[in-house]
Amino acid sequence: MDGGNETDVTYFILVGFSEHPKAQVIFFCFLLMSYLITLIGNSLILFLIHYDSRLHTPMYFFLSNLSFLDICYTSSSVPQVLINCLVKIPSISLGQCLAQMCAGLYFGVAECLLLAVMAYDRCIAIGDPLRYSVRMSSQLCLKLAVASWVTAFLLTVVPTLTMPLEFCGHHMINHFSCELLAILKRACNDLKFYEWLMMATSSLTLLAPFTFILSSYGRILRAVLKMHSAEGRKKAFSTCSSHITVVVIFYGTAISAYMIPQDKASQDQDKIISLLYGILPPMLNPLIYSLRNKDVKEALRKLMGEKNIS
C-alpha cells in the first residue's frame, strides 16, 4: 500500500475499524441505527412543521433549517462509512475524499451559526415579546437563515478549495471518513500557514457563536428573573430548554473533537470522538425537540389522529 514518496496519491484507504473485525460489526450496527433515526426523526420534524400551521413561526422555521442541515450533514459521510464497513479494502478516490471533507466542514460550521441565530430568536421572544412578531419578521428570518448558509460556505469551502494540498507517500488514513485533521496529516507540502488559518477559523466558527449564545442566554436569564409570574418563568424556561440541550451536546462534542489537543497515543479515541460529533447531535436533535416541546408533540398527535392531549 506504500507507493513511495514520489508517487502521487489518487485514492485513500480509510482504516476505521478494519483492523478490528468484531468491533467493526458492532460499529456498523450502531452507525446504521443512528443514521436511520437521524433520517426518520429529522424528516418527521420537517413534515410536522410544514403540516401544522401552528408551527409556522420563526422558531420552527429555524428548526426546519436545522433538521434539513442535519440530514445533509450525516448524509455527506455516513453512507460512505457504512459501505466501507462491508468491503475488504475501504477506499475512496481523492476527489470524493476532498468533496466529503468540504461538505463536513460546511455543514458543521452552518450548524454553529444556525444555533446562534436560534439563540437570538429566543432572546427576542422572551426579552421583547410584545414586538417579537415585528422584529422577527418572515423577511428577517429568511435573511438570517441565508446568511448562516452563505457565511459557512465562505468560511469553509472557499478556503479549502484554495488550499494547495499535495499528497504523496502511503494512502492510509487512520479515520472512518475524510476528516480535515486526518487529511492534513497526509499532505506532503508545507501547510503551516493553512494549519494556523484552520485553527483561527475553528476558534471563530466555534467560540464566537458559542460566546454569542451564552450572551443571549444571559439576557434571557435577566428577562426571566424580572418576570413576576411563576407561570411566565416556567413557560420561558420551557421554550429554551430544548435549544439549550442541543447546544450543550453539539458544542460539547465539537470542542472535544477539534479544540482539545490530540494525543498521538490515542488516535482511535480521537477518531471516535470526531465521529460522535458528526452523529450524536443530528440524531438527538429531533428526539429532544419532540420529547421536550409541547407544540411538536401536539402536532404529532394531531397527525396521528389523537384527540385527547394529555
XYZ file of N, CA and C in Angstrom, residues 58-213:
468
model
N -41.195 31.847 13.593
C -39.738 31.941 13.403
C -38.966 30.807 14.062
N -39.352 30.442 15.285
C -38.629 29.385 15.999
C -38.620 28.083 15.203
N -39.766 27.709 14.667
C -39.854 26.443 13.939
C -39.333 26.569 12.510
N -39.296 27.776 11.977
C -38.639 27.989 10.685
C -37.150 27.665 10.812
N -36.524 28.155 11.883
C -35.113 27.871 12.097
C -34.902 26.397 12.441
N -35.855 25.804 13.163
C -35.755 24.380 13.478
C -35.824 23.533 12.211
N -36.657 23.939 11.253
C -36.728 23.207 9.987
C -35.403 23.301 9.231
N -34.744 24.463 9.305
C -33.415 24.605 8.706
C -32.415 23.674 9.385
N -32.506 23.580 10.717
C -31.599 22.716 11.473
C -31.815 21.253 11.113
N -33.069 20.841 10.984
C -33.365 19.449 10.641
C -32.868 19.117 9.236
N -33.093 20.012 8.286
C -32.609 19.798 6.915
C -31.079 19.734 6.900
N -30.443 20.623 7.662
C -28.988 20.653 7.746
C -28.447 19.348 8.328
N -29.102 18.836 9.364
C -28.655 17.589 9.991
C -28.749 16.404 9.033
N -29.791 16.375 8.221
C -29.919 15.314 7.220
C -28.767 15.393 6.220
N -28.481 16.594 5.746
C -27.383 16.790 4.789
C -26.040 16.454 5.422
N -25.862 16.870 6.673
C -24.594 16.668 7.374
C -24.245 15.183 7.493
N -25.181 14.408 7.995
C -24.910 12.977 8.159
C -24.813 12.262 6.812
N -25.625 12.683 5.846
C -25.625 12.023 4.536
C -24.356 12.311 3.743
N -23.603 13.321 4.148
C -22.366 13.647 3.433
C -21.246 12.649 3.714
N -21.381 11.865 4.787
C -20.289 10.938 5.115
C -20.753 9.553 5.556
N -21.860 9.463 6.280
C -22.256 8.186 6.878
C -22.509 7.080 5.844
N -23.222 7.321 4.721
C -23.406 6.231 3.745
C -22.082 5.635 3.260
N -21.096 6.505 3.021
C -19.786 6.017 2.585
C -19.108 5.187 3.675
N -19.239 5.615 4.921
C -18.655 4.866 6.038
C -19.328 3.498 6.168
N -20.637 3.439 5.993
C -21.365 2.162 6.073
C -20.911 1.211 4.966
N -20.736 1.749 3.767
C -20.263 0.914 2.648
C -18.868 0.380 2.941
N -18.023 1.237 3.486
C -16.646 0.823 3.779
C -16.578 -0.293 4.806
N -17.592 -0.370 5.678
C -17.636 -1.442 6.674
C -17.890 -2.804 6.038
N -18.402 -2.816 4.802
C -18.798 -4.068 4.149
C -17.795 -4.555 3.115
N -16.752 -3.769 2.864
C -15.757 -4.151 1.855
C -14.429 -4.463 2.528
N -13.605 -5.251 1.844
C -12.317 -5.647 2.411
C -11.331 -4.479 2.444
N -11.329 -3.698 1.353
C -10.420 -2.548 1.291
C -11.269 -1.280 1.188
N -11.492 -0.588 2.289
C -12.353 0.611 2.290
C -11.638 1.820 1.677
N -11.754 1.956 0.372
C -11.043 3.026 -0.325
C -12.004 4.114 -0.788
N -11.444 5.282 -1.084
C -12.208 6.408 -1.600
C -11.289 7.227 -2.488
N -11.809 7.711 -3.610
C -10.976 8.483 -4.534
C -10.612 9.831 -3.923
N -9.545 10.428 -4.439
C -9.094 11.713 -3.912
C -10.175 12.781 -4.067
N -10.833 12.816 -5.230
C -11.882 13.814 -5.461
C -13.048 13.647 -4.512
N -13.499 12.402 -4.318
C -14.600 12.133 -3.386
C -14.211 12.488 -1.959
N -12.969 12.211 -1.621
C -12.491 12.482 -0.270
C -12.489 13.983 0.022
N -11.985 14.784 -0.909
C -11.947 16.232 -0.715
C -13.364 16.816 -0.678
N -14.260 16.256 -1.520
C -15.652 16.724 -1.509
C -16.319 16.406 -0.180
N -16.048 15.217 0.360
C -16.601 14.819 1.653
C -16.063 15.706 2.766
N -14.787 16.043 2.704
C -14.183 16.907 3.706
C -14.819 18.299 3.677
N -14.981 18.862 2.475
C -15.602 20.188 2.337
C -17.028 20.186 2.855
N -17.779 19.133 2.507
C -19.182 19.052 2.942
C -19.284 18.969 4.463
N -18.429 18.158 5.083
C -18.454 18.031 6.533
C -18.146 19.345 7.231
N -17.137 20.067 6.724
C -16.788 21.365 7.297
C -17.932 22.355 7.122
N -18.496 22.371 5.925
C -19.557 23.334 5.601
C -20.778 23.156 6.496
N -21.273 21.923 6.571
C -22.483 21.685 7.358
C -22.229 21.853 8.856
N -21.024 21.509 9.311
C -20.702 21.692 10.722
C -20.691 23.158 11.120
N -20.050 23.998 10.296
C -19.997 25.435 10.592
C -21.380 26.062 10.440
N -22.143 25.631 9.441
C -23.501 26.155 9.259
C -24.356 25.880 10.490
N -24.166 24.715 11.114
C -24.932 24.397 12.319
C -24.531 25.300 13.481
N -23.231 25.590 13.599
C -22.779 26.523 14.647
C -23.490 27.867 14.511
N -23.514 28.390 13.297
C -24.117 29.703 13.053
C -25.628 29.663 13.240
N -26.252 28.584 12.807
C -27.706 28.472 12.927
C -28.138 28.370 14.386
N -27.368 27.682 15.206
C -27.683 27.609 16.633
C -27.584 28.984 17.283
N -26.640 29.805 16.811
C -26.523 31.174 17.320
C -27.741 32.004 16.912
N -28.202 31.833 15.682
C -29.397 32.539 15.208
C -30.620 32.124 16.017
N -30.729 30.839 16.328
C -31.857 30.352 17.118
C -31.823 30.921 18.536
N -30.620 31.109 19.087
C -30.495 31.732 20.407
C -30.958 33.190 20.357
N -30.617 33.875 19.263
C -31.065 35.267 19.097
C -32.590 35.332 19.017
N -33.187 34.386 18.311
C -34.648 34.331 18.196
C -35.296 34.165 19.569
N -34.757 33.267 20.396
C -35.309 33.056 21.747
C -35.096 34.293 22.619
N -33.980 34.976 22.409
C -33.691 36.183 23.187
C -34.727 37.274 22.902
N -35.081 37.445 21.648
C -36.085 38.447 21.272
C -37.467 38.018 21.764
N -37.783 36.723 21.645
C -39.100 36.227 22.041
C -39.363 36.434 23.525
N -38.342 36.266 24.355
C -38.523 36.387 25.802
C -38.224 37.795 26.297
N -37.229 38.447 25.698
C -36.852 39.781 26.147
C -37.758 40.885 25.646
N -38.375 40.698 24.479
C -39.241 41.725 23.905
C -40.461 41.065 23.253
N -41.294 40.384 24.049
C -42.394 39.590 23.484
C -43.442 40.405 22.738
N -43.688 41.659 23.164
C -44.721 42.473 22.524
C -44.357 42.851 21.090
N -43.077 42.991 20.809
C -42.640 43.370 19.462
C -41.962 42.214 18.722
N -42.140 40.991 19.263
C -41.462 39.830 18.681
C -41.839 39.605 17.222
N -43.137 39.629 16.943
C -43.594 39.356 15.574
C -43.138 40.421 14.586
N -42.932 41.650 15.097
C -42.466 42.739 14.227
C -40.966 42.631 14.001
N -40.218 42.406 15.085
C -38.765 42.333 14.967
C -38.302 41.076 14.230
N -38.964 39.949 14.476
C -38.601 38.700 13.805
C -39.571 38.440 12.658
N -39.572 39.331 11.702
C -40.448 39.188 10.542
C -39.974 38.028 9.673
N -40.853 37.564 8.812
C -40.501 36.443 7.932
C -39.332 36.813 7.019
N -39.275 38.086 6.625
C -38.181 38.534 5.766
C -36.838 38.477 6.500
N -36.830 38.918 7.766
C -35.605 38.875 8.557
C -35.190 37.428 8.828
N -36.150 36.573 9.130
C -35.841 35.161 9.376
C -35.167 34.524 8.167
N -35.700 34.832 6.991
C -35.119 34.294 5.765
C -33.699 34.811 5.564
N -33.486 36.103 5.831
C -32.150 36.688 5.676
C -31.154 36.055 6.642
N -31.583 35.826 7.895
C -30.692 35.221 8.887
C -30.328 33.783 8.508
N -31.308 33.039 8.007
C -31.047 31.658 7.605
C -30.089 31.612 6.415
N -30.357 32.452 5.409
C -29.486 32.504 4.230
C -28.081 32.945 4.617
N -27.994 33.914 5.516
C -26.690 34.407 5.971
C -25.889 33.283 6.636
N -26.562 32.424 7.387
C -25.874 31.310 8.039
C -25.281 30.349 7.014
N -26.079 30.004 6.015
C -25.611 29.073 4.980
C -24.481 29.685 4.150
N -24.641 30.944 3.746
C -23.639 31.590 2.882
C -22.345 31.846 3.645
N -22.441 32.320 4.885
C -21.243 32.584 5.689
C -20.454 31.299 5.925
N -21.158 30.213 6.187
C -20.489 28.921 6.377
C -19.734 28.523 5.115
N -20.320 28.778 3.960
C -19.660 28.466 2.682
C -18.381 29.273 2.526
N -18.448 30.554 2.845
C -17.286 31.432 2.691
C -16.180 31.081 3.686
N -16.551 30.587 4.865
C -15.564 30.279 5.902
C -14.923 28.903 5.731
N -15.559 28.022 4.976
C -15.063 26.643 4.889
C -14.703 26.211 3.473
N -15.672 26.232 2.580
C -15.451 25.692 1.235
C -14.435 26.525 0.460
N -14.581 27.853 0.488
C -13.676 28.720 -0.265
C -12.226 28.563 0.189
N -11.925 28.650 1.504
C -10.526 28.442 1.934
C -9.992 27.046 1.612
N -10.860 26.031 1.733
C -10.407 24.665 1.468
C -10.063 24.475 0.002
N -10.853 25.057 -0.887
C -10.589 24.927 -2.325
C -9.314 25.655 -2.742
N -8.938 26.693 -1.999
C -7.725 27.442 -2.328
C -6.490 26.876 -1.632
N -6.670 25.876 -0.773
C -5.537 25.274 -0.060
C -4.730 24.389 -1.015
N -3.429 24.642 -1.172
C -2.604 23.878 -2.134
C -2.204 22.514 -1.581
N -3.157 21.601 -1.521
C -2.880 20.272 -0.977
C -2.153 19.403 -1.997
N -1.065 18.782 -1.561
C -0.330 17.825 -2.374
C -0.124 16.569 -1.542
N -0.501 15.424 -2.116
C -0.417 14.170 -1.377
C 0.599 13.245 -2.045
N 1.420 12.635 -1.239
C 2.375 11.659 -1.737
C 2.653 10.653 -0.633
N 3.334 9.574 -0.973
C 3.610 8.562 0.032
C 2.473 7.566 0.142
N 2.211 7.067 1.354
C 1.215 5.996 1.504
C -0.208 6.562 1.487
N -1.158 5.674 1.281
C -2.557 6.049 1.068
C -3.415 5.920 2.324
N -2.842 5.528 3.420
C -3.625 5.186 4.609
C -4.068 6.430 5.381
N -5.358 6.453 5.761
C -5.898 7.491 6.649
C -6.515 6.790 7.847
N -6.004 7.092 9.029
C -6.499 6.441 10.246
C -7.763 7.131 10.735
N -8.822 6.947 9.954
C -10.106 7.553 10.301
C -11.212 6.813 9.570
N -12.465 7.123 9.945
C -13.620 6.496 9.293
C -14.008 7.225 8.018
N -13.729 8.522 7.962
C -14.106 9.340 6.820
C -12.996 10.349 6.551
N -13.192 11.179 5.540
C -12.180 12.172 5.166
C -12.330 13.408 6.034
N -11.915 13.283 7.266
C -11.973 14.375 8.227
C -10.756 15.273 8.040
N -10.938 16.575 8.233
C -9.919 17.565 7.895
C -8.557 17.277 8.515
N -8.518 17.080 9.830
C -7.236 16.884 10.504
C -6.522 15.634 10.001
N -7.286 14.581 9.717
C -6.695 13.347 9.203
C -6.134 13.553 7.803
N -6.814 14.357 6.985
C -6.355 14.631 5.620
C -5.070 15.451 5.634
N -5.012 16.461 6.490
C -3.834 17.320 6.553
C -2.580 16.531 6.941
N -2.744 15.486 7.712
C -1.600 14.661 8.109
C -1.002 13.914 6.921
N -1.778 13.730 5.870
C -1.299 13.008 4.693
C -0.700 13.944 3.641
N -0.809 15.241 3.827
C -0.252 16.200 2.865
C 1.266 16.227 2.998
N 1.973 16.317 1.859
C 3.434 16.287 1.903
C 4.038 17.672 1.690
N 3.224 18.680 1.411
C 3.754 20.042 1.288
C 3.578 20.792 2.600
N 4.255 21.924 2.716
C 4.236 22.713 3.942
C 2.910 23.460 4.059
N 2.140 23.130 5.081
C 0.813 23.731 5.266
C 0.713 24.441 6.617
N 1.861 24.902 7.139
C 1.843 25.528 8.453
C 0.937 26.757 8.488
N 0.991 27.548 7.411
C 0.137 28.741 7.359
C -1.331 28.343 7.356
N -1.682 27.304 6.587
C -3.080 26.882 6.488
C -3.536 26.183 7.765
N -2.596 25.504 8.452
C -2.949 24.915 9.741
C -3.247 26.015 10.765
N -2.457 27.084 10.716
C -2.725 28.228 11.595
C -4.059 28.872 11.235
N -4.313 28.994 9.922
C -5.577 29.575 9.459
C -6.750 28.706 9.882
N -6.566 27.386 9.838
C -7.628 26.464 10.242
C -7.944 26.620 11.722
N -6.899 26.753 12.551
C -7.124 26.943 13.986
C -7.844 28.260 14.261
N -7.461 29.306 13.518
C -8.123 30.601 13.689
C -9.582 30.516 13.270
N -9.838 29.831 12.149
C -11.212 29.673 11.668
C -12.034 28.824 12.637
N -11.394 27.771 13.199
C -12.088 26.923 14.169
C -12.495 27.729 15.394
N -11.584 28.581 15.854
C -11.899 29.423 17.005
C -13.040 30.378 16.680
N -13.001 30.922 15.460
C -14.039 31.866 15.047
C -15.396 31.185 14.929
N -15.416 30.024 14.278
C -16.691 29.359 13.992
C -17.247 28.589 15.179
N -16.397 28.235 16.148
C -16.875 27.526 17.334
C -17.080 28.468 18.517
N -16.045 29.233 18.834
C -16.092 30.049 20.044
C -16.933 31.310 19.878
N -16.873 31.950 18.704
C -17.642 33.187 18.519
C -19.153 32.942 18.609
N -19.703 31.969 17.865
C -21.143 31.690 18.027
C -21.490 31.210 19.436
N -20.602 30.413 20.046
C -20.861 29.923 21.391
C -20.898 31.073 22.398
N -19.979 32.032 22.238
C -19.974 33.221 23.101
C -21.250 34.030 22.913
N -21.695 34.153 21.661
C -22.939 34.879 21.366
C -24.131 34.174 22.009
N -24.142 32.845 21.960
C -25.234 32.072 22.569
C -25.262 32.288 24.075
